[in-house]
Short mmCIF file of C-alpha atoms in Angstrom, two decimals:
data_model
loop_
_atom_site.label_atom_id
_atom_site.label_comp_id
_atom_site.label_asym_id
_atom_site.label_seq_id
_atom_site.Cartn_x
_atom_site.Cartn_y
_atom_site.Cartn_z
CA UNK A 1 -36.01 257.32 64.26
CA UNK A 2 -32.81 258.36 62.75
CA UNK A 3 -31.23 255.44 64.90
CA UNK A 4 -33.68 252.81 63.64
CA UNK A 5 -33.10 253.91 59.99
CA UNK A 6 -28.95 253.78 60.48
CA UNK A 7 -29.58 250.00 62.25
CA UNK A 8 -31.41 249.04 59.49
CA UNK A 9 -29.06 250.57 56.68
CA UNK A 10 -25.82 248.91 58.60
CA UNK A 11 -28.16 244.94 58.19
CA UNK A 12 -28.70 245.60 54.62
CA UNK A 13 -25.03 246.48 54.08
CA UNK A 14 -23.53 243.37 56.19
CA UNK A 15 -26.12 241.14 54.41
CA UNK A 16 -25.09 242.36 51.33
CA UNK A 17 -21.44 241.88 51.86
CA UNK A 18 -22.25 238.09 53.19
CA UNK A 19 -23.85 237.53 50.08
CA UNK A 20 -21.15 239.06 47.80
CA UNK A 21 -18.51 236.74 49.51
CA UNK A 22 -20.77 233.64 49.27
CA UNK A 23 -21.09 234.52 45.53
CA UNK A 24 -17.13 235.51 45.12
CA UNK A 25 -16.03 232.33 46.87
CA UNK A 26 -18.48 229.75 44.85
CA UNK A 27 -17.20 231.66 41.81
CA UNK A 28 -13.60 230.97 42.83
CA UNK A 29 -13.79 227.50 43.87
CA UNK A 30 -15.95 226.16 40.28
CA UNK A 31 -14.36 224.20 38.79
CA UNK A 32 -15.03 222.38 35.58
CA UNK A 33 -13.67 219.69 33.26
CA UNK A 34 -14.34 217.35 29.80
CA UNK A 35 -13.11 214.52 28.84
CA UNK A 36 -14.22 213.14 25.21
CA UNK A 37 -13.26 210.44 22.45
CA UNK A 38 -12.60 211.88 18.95
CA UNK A 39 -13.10 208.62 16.86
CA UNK A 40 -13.09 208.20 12.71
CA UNK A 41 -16.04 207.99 10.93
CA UNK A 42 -15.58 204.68 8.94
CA UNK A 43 -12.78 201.84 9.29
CA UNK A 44 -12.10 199.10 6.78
CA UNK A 45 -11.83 195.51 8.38
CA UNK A 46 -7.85 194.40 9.32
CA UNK A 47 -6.89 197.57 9.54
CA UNK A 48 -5.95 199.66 12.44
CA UNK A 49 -6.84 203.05 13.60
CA UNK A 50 -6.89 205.34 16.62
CA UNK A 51 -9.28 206.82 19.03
CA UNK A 52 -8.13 210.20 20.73
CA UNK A 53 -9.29 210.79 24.77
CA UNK A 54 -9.13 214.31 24.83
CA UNK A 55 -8.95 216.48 28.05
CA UNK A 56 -9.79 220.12 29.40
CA UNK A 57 -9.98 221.24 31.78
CA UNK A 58 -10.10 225.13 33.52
CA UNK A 59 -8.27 224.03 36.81
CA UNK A 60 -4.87 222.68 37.32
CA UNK A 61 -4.99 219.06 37.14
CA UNK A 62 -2.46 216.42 39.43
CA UNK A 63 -3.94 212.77 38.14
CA UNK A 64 -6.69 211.03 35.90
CA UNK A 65 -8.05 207.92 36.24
CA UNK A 66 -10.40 206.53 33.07
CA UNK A 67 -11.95 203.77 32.09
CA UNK A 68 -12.64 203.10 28.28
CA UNK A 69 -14.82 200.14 26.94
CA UNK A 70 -15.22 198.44 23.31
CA UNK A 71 -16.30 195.30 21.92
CA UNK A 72 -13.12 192.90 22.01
CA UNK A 73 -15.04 190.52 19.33
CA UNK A 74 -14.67 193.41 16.78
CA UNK A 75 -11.59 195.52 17.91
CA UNK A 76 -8.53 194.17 19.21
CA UNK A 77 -6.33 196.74 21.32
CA UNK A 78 -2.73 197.25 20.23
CA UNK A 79 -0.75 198.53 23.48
CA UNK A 80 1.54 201.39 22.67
CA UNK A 81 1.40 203.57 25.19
CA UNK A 82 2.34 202.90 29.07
CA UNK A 83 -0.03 205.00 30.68
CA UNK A 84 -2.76 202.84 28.72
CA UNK A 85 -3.78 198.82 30.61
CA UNK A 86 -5.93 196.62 30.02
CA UNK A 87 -7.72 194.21 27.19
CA UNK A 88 -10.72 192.52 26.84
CA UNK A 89 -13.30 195.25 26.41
CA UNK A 90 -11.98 197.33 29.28
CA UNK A 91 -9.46 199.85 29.02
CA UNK A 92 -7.51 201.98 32.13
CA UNK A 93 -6.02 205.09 30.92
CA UNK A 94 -3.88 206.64 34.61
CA UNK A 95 -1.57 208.90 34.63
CA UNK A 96 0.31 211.62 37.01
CA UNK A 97 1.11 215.01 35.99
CA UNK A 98 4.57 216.57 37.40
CA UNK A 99 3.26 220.38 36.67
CA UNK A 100 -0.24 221.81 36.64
CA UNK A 101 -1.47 220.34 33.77
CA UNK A 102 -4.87 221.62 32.56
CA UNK A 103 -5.10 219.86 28.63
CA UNK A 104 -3.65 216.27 27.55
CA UNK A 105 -4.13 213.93 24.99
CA UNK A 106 -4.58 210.24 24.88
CA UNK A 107 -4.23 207.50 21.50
CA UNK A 108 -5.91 204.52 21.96
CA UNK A 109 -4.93 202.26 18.78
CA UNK A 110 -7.25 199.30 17.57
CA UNK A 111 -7.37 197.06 14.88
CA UNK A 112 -10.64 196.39 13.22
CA UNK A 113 -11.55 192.52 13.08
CA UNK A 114 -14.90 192.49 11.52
CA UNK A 115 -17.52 194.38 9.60
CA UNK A 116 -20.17 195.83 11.60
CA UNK A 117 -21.18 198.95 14.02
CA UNK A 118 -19.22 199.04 16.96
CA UNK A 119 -19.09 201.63 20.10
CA UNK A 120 -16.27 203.08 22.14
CA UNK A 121 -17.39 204.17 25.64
CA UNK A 122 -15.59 206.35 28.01
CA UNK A 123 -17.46 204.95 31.19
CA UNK A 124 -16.10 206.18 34.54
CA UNK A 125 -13.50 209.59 34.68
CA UNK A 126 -12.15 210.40 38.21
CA UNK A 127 -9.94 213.59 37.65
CA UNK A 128 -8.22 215.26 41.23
CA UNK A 129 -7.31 219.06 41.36
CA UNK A 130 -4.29 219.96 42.29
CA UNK A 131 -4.99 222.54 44.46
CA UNK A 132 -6.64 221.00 47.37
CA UNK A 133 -6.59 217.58 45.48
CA UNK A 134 -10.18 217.28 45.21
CA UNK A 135 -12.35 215.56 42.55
CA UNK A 136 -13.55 216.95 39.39
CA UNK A 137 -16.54 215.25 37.78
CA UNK A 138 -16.52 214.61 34.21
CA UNK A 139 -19.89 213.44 32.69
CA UNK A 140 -19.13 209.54 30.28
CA UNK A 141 -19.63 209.59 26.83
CA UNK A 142 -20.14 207.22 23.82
CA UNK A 143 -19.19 207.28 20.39
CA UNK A 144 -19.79 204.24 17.59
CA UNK A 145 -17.46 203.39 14.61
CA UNK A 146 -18.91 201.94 10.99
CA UNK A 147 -16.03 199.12 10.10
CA UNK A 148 -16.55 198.07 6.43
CA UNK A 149 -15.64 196.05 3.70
CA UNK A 150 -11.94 195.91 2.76
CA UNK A 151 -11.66 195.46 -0.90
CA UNK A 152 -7.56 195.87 -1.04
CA UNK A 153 -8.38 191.85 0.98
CA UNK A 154 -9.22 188.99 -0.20
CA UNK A 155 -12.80 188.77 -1.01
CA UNK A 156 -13.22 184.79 -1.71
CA UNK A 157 -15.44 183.82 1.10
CA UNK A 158 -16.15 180.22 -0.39
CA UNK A 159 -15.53 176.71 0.61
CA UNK A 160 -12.98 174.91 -1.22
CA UNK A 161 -14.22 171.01 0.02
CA UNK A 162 -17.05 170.37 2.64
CA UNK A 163 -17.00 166.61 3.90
CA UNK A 164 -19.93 165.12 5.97
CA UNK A 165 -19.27 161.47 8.07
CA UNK A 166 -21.34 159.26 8.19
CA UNK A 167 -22.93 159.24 4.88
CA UNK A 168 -22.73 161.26 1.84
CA UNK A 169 -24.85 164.83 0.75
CA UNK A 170 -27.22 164.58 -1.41
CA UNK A 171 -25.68 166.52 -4.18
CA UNK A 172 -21.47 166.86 -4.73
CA UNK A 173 -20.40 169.41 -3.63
CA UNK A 174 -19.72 172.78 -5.69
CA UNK A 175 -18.36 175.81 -4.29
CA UNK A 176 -20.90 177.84 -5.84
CA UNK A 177 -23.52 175.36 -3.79
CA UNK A 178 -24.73 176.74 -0.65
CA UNK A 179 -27.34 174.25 -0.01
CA UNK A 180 -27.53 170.79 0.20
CA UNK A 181 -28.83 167.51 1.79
CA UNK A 182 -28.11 164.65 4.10
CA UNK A 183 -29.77 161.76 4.87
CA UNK A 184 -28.91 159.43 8.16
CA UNK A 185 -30.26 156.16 9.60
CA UNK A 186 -32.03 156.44 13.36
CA UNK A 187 -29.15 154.67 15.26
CA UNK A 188 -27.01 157.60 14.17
CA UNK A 189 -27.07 160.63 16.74
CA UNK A 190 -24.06 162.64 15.74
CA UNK A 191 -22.69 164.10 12.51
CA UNK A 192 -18.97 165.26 11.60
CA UNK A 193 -18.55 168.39 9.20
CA UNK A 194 -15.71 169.21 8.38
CA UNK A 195 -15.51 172.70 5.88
CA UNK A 196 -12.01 174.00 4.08
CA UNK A 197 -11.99 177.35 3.22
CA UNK A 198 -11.19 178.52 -0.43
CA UNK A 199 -8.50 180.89 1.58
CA UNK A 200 -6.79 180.35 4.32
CA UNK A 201 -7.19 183.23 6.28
CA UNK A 202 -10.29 183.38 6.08
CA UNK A 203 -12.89 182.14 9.63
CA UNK A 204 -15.03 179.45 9.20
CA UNK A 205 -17.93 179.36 11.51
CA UNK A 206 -20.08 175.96 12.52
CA UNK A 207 -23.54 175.66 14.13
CA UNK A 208 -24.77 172.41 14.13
CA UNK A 209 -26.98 170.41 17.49
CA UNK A 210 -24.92 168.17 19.66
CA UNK A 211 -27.54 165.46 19.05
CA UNK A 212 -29.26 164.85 16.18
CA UNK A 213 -33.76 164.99 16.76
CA UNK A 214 -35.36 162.57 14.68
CA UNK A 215 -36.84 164.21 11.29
CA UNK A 216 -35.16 167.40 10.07
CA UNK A 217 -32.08 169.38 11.78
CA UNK A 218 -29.96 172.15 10.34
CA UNK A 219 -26.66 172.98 10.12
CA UNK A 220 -24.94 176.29 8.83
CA UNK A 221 -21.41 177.17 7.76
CA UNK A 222 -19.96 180.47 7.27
CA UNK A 223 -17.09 181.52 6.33
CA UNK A 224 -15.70 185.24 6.65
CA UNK A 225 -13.26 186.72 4.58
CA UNK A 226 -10.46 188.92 5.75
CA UNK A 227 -12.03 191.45 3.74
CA UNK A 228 -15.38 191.29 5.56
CA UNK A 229 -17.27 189.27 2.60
CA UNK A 230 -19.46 186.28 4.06
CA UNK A 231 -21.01 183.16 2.51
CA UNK A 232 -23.41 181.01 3.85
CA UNK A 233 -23.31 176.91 3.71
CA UNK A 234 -26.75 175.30 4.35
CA UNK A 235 -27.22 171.15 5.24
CA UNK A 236 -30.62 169.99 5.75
CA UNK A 237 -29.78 166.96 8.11
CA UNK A 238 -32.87 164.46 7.74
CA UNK A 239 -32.65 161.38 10.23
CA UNK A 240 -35.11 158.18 9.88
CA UNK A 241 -38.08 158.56 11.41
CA UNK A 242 -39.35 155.35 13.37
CA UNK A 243 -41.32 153.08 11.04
CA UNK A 244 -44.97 152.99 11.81
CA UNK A 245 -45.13 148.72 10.95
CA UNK A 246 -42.54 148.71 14.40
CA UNK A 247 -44.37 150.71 15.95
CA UNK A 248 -47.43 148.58 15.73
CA UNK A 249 -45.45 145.57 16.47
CA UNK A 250 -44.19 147.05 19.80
CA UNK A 251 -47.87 148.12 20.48
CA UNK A 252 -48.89 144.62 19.98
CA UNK A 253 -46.33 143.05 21.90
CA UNK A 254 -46.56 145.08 24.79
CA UNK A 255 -50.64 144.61 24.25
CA UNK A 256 -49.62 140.30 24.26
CA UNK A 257 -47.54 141.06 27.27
CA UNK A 258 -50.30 142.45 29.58
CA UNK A 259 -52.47 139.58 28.55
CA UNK A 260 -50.03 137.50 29.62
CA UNK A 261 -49.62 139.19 32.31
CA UNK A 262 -53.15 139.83 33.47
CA UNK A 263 -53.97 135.60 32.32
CA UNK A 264 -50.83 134.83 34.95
CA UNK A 265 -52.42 136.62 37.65
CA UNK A 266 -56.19 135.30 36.93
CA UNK A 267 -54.70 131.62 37.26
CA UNK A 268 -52.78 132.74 40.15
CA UNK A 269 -56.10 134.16 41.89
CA UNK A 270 -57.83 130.86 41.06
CA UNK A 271 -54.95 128.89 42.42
CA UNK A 272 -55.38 130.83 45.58
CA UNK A 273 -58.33 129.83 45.74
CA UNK A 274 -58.73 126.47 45.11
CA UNK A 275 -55.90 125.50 48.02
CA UNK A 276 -57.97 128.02 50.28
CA UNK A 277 -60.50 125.98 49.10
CA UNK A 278 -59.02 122.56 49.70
CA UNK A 279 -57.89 123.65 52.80
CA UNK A 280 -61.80 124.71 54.42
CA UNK A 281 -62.66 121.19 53.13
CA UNK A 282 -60.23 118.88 55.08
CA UNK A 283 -60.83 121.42 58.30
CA UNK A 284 -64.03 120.39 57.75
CA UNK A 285 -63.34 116.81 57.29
CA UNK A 286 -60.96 116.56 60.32
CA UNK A 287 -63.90 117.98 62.63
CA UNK A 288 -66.20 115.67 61.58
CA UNK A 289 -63.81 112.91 61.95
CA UNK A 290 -62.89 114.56 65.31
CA UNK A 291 -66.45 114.25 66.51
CA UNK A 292 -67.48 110.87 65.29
CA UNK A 293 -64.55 109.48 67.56
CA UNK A 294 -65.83 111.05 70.76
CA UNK A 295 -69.20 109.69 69.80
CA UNK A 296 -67.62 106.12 69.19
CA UNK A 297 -65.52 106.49 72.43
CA UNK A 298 -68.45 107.62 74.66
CA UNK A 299 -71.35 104.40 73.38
CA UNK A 300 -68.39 101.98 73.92
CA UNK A 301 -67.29 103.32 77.51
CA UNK A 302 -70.66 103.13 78.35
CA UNK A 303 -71.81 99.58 77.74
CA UNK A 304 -68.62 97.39 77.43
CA UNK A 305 -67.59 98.17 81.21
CA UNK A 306 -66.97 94.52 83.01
CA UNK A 307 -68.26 96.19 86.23
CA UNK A 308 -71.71 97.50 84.55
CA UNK A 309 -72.01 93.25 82.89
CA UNK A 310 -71.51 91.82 86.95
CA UNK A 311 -73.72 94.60 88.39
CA UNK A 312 -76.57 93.80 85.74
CA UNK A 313 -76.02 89.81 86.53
CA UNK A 314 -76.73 90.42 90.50
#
């Protein structure tokens, strides 16, 4: 008994001891890292700012390897750092640390192009310990800038001169106008539009159709400001409709045609038929013909014969 109980007390003290270095050597070996943009809370349009990448980490670091994305319409990256590639919506941030590094600190710098919400995303992180160069996993993250107004730029959004070819709109043209008319003939399928800003900086944007429909189409300028302001051109682009008096006309020509058409083809059918006709009539003709000469030729064989006359005489 007193054998069975010291077996059993030496299991429960090995499997505790198993356990307790399972524990102690998970413990040892966690390791854990963040990565994280610190961004500002508003921008003002054309001017530039910067976004910090911020890293921790518990373990001693050798590399990193990020990926950062924005929206290149709205932010334009300004390059000042050489650990920091890229453009176009996708940035690399990779660099190599000499020493065990566990913090750093990254500046991205951007200049704001336009007004609007806009987000910064740290998409992919690949971070190797350099202890037993492994990888650490670092959850992504997101955060969005508000870009606003500038009021210290200008703020004139409007058109100085907006010119239409061919034709003329319907009303002259006033800066202060933001709608207006145009009326075009049906042979004409394509419009020019050509819209001068009131300042030069600012962007001038043009939707218009390639072709023109018949009846109404639209076309819409606007123009941006550098700082952010934007005003809105309108053309209501009418082209002429077909005329319902041509319309009828075609209908009845085509209508005249077919008659024509169907007439041509009713002669044609009776021509047929007349020479089909014609033609049973002089078969006909020919084998009567054709028969009363072997008729003819048989009576005269038989009784015009010299030799029947001098056999009848005897």
């Amino acid at each position: 008994m007193k054998k069975k109980i010291a077996l059993l007390l030496t299991l429960v003290l090995v499997l505790g001891l198993v356990v307790t270095g399972i524990h102690s050597k998970e413990k040892a070996y966690a390791k854990e890292a963040e990565m994280h943009l610190e961004v500002p809370e508003s921008v003002k349009k054309e001017n530039e700012f910067t976004v910090k990448l911020v890293l921790n980490s518990d373990a001693a670091l050798y590399s990193v390897d990020a990926y950062v994305s924005y929206n290149a319409e709205i932010l334009e990256f300004i390059p000042k750092e050489d650990c920091v590639t890229g453009g176009a919506g996708v940035l690399e941030v990779k660099d190599t640390y000499n020493a065990e590094t566990k913090n750093a600190v990254y500046e991205l710098t951007f200049k704001a192009l336009d007004i609007g919400n806009v987000e910064v995303a740290l998409t992919d992180v690949f971070l190797v310990d350099y202890a037993d160069l492994d990888y650490v996993e670092v959850a992504p993250s997101a955060k969005k800038i508000e870009i606003g107004v500038n009021t210290q730029e200008d703020t004139d959004a409007r058109l100085s001169d907006l010119l239409v070819a061919p034709g003329e709109l319907s009303e002259p043209f006033d800066p202060g106008r933001t709608e207006y008319e145009l009326h075009v003939g049906l042979d004409v399928e394509m419009i020019g539009v050509s819209a001068i800003p009131m300042e030069e900086e600012s962007v001038v944007g043009l939707e218009m159709p390639e072709r023109l429909q018949i009846g109404e189409n639209t076309v819409v300028i606007t123009v941006t400001a550098l700082s952010g302001h934007v005003k809105t051109y309108t053309i209501k682009v009418y082209r002429e409709e077909i005329p319902e008096e041509e319309t009828l006309e075609d209908t009845q020509e085509t209508s005249t045609e077919k008659d024509t058409e169907q007439t041509t083809e009713s002669v044609t059918e009776q021509e047929k038929e007349e020479a089909s006709s014609e033609t049973t009539e002089e078969q006909k003709t020919e084998t009567i013909t054709t028969e009363e000469m072997t008729t003819t030729q048989e009576v005269t064989t038989e009784y015009v014969t010299p030799e029947d006359n001098m056999a009848k005489t005897e």
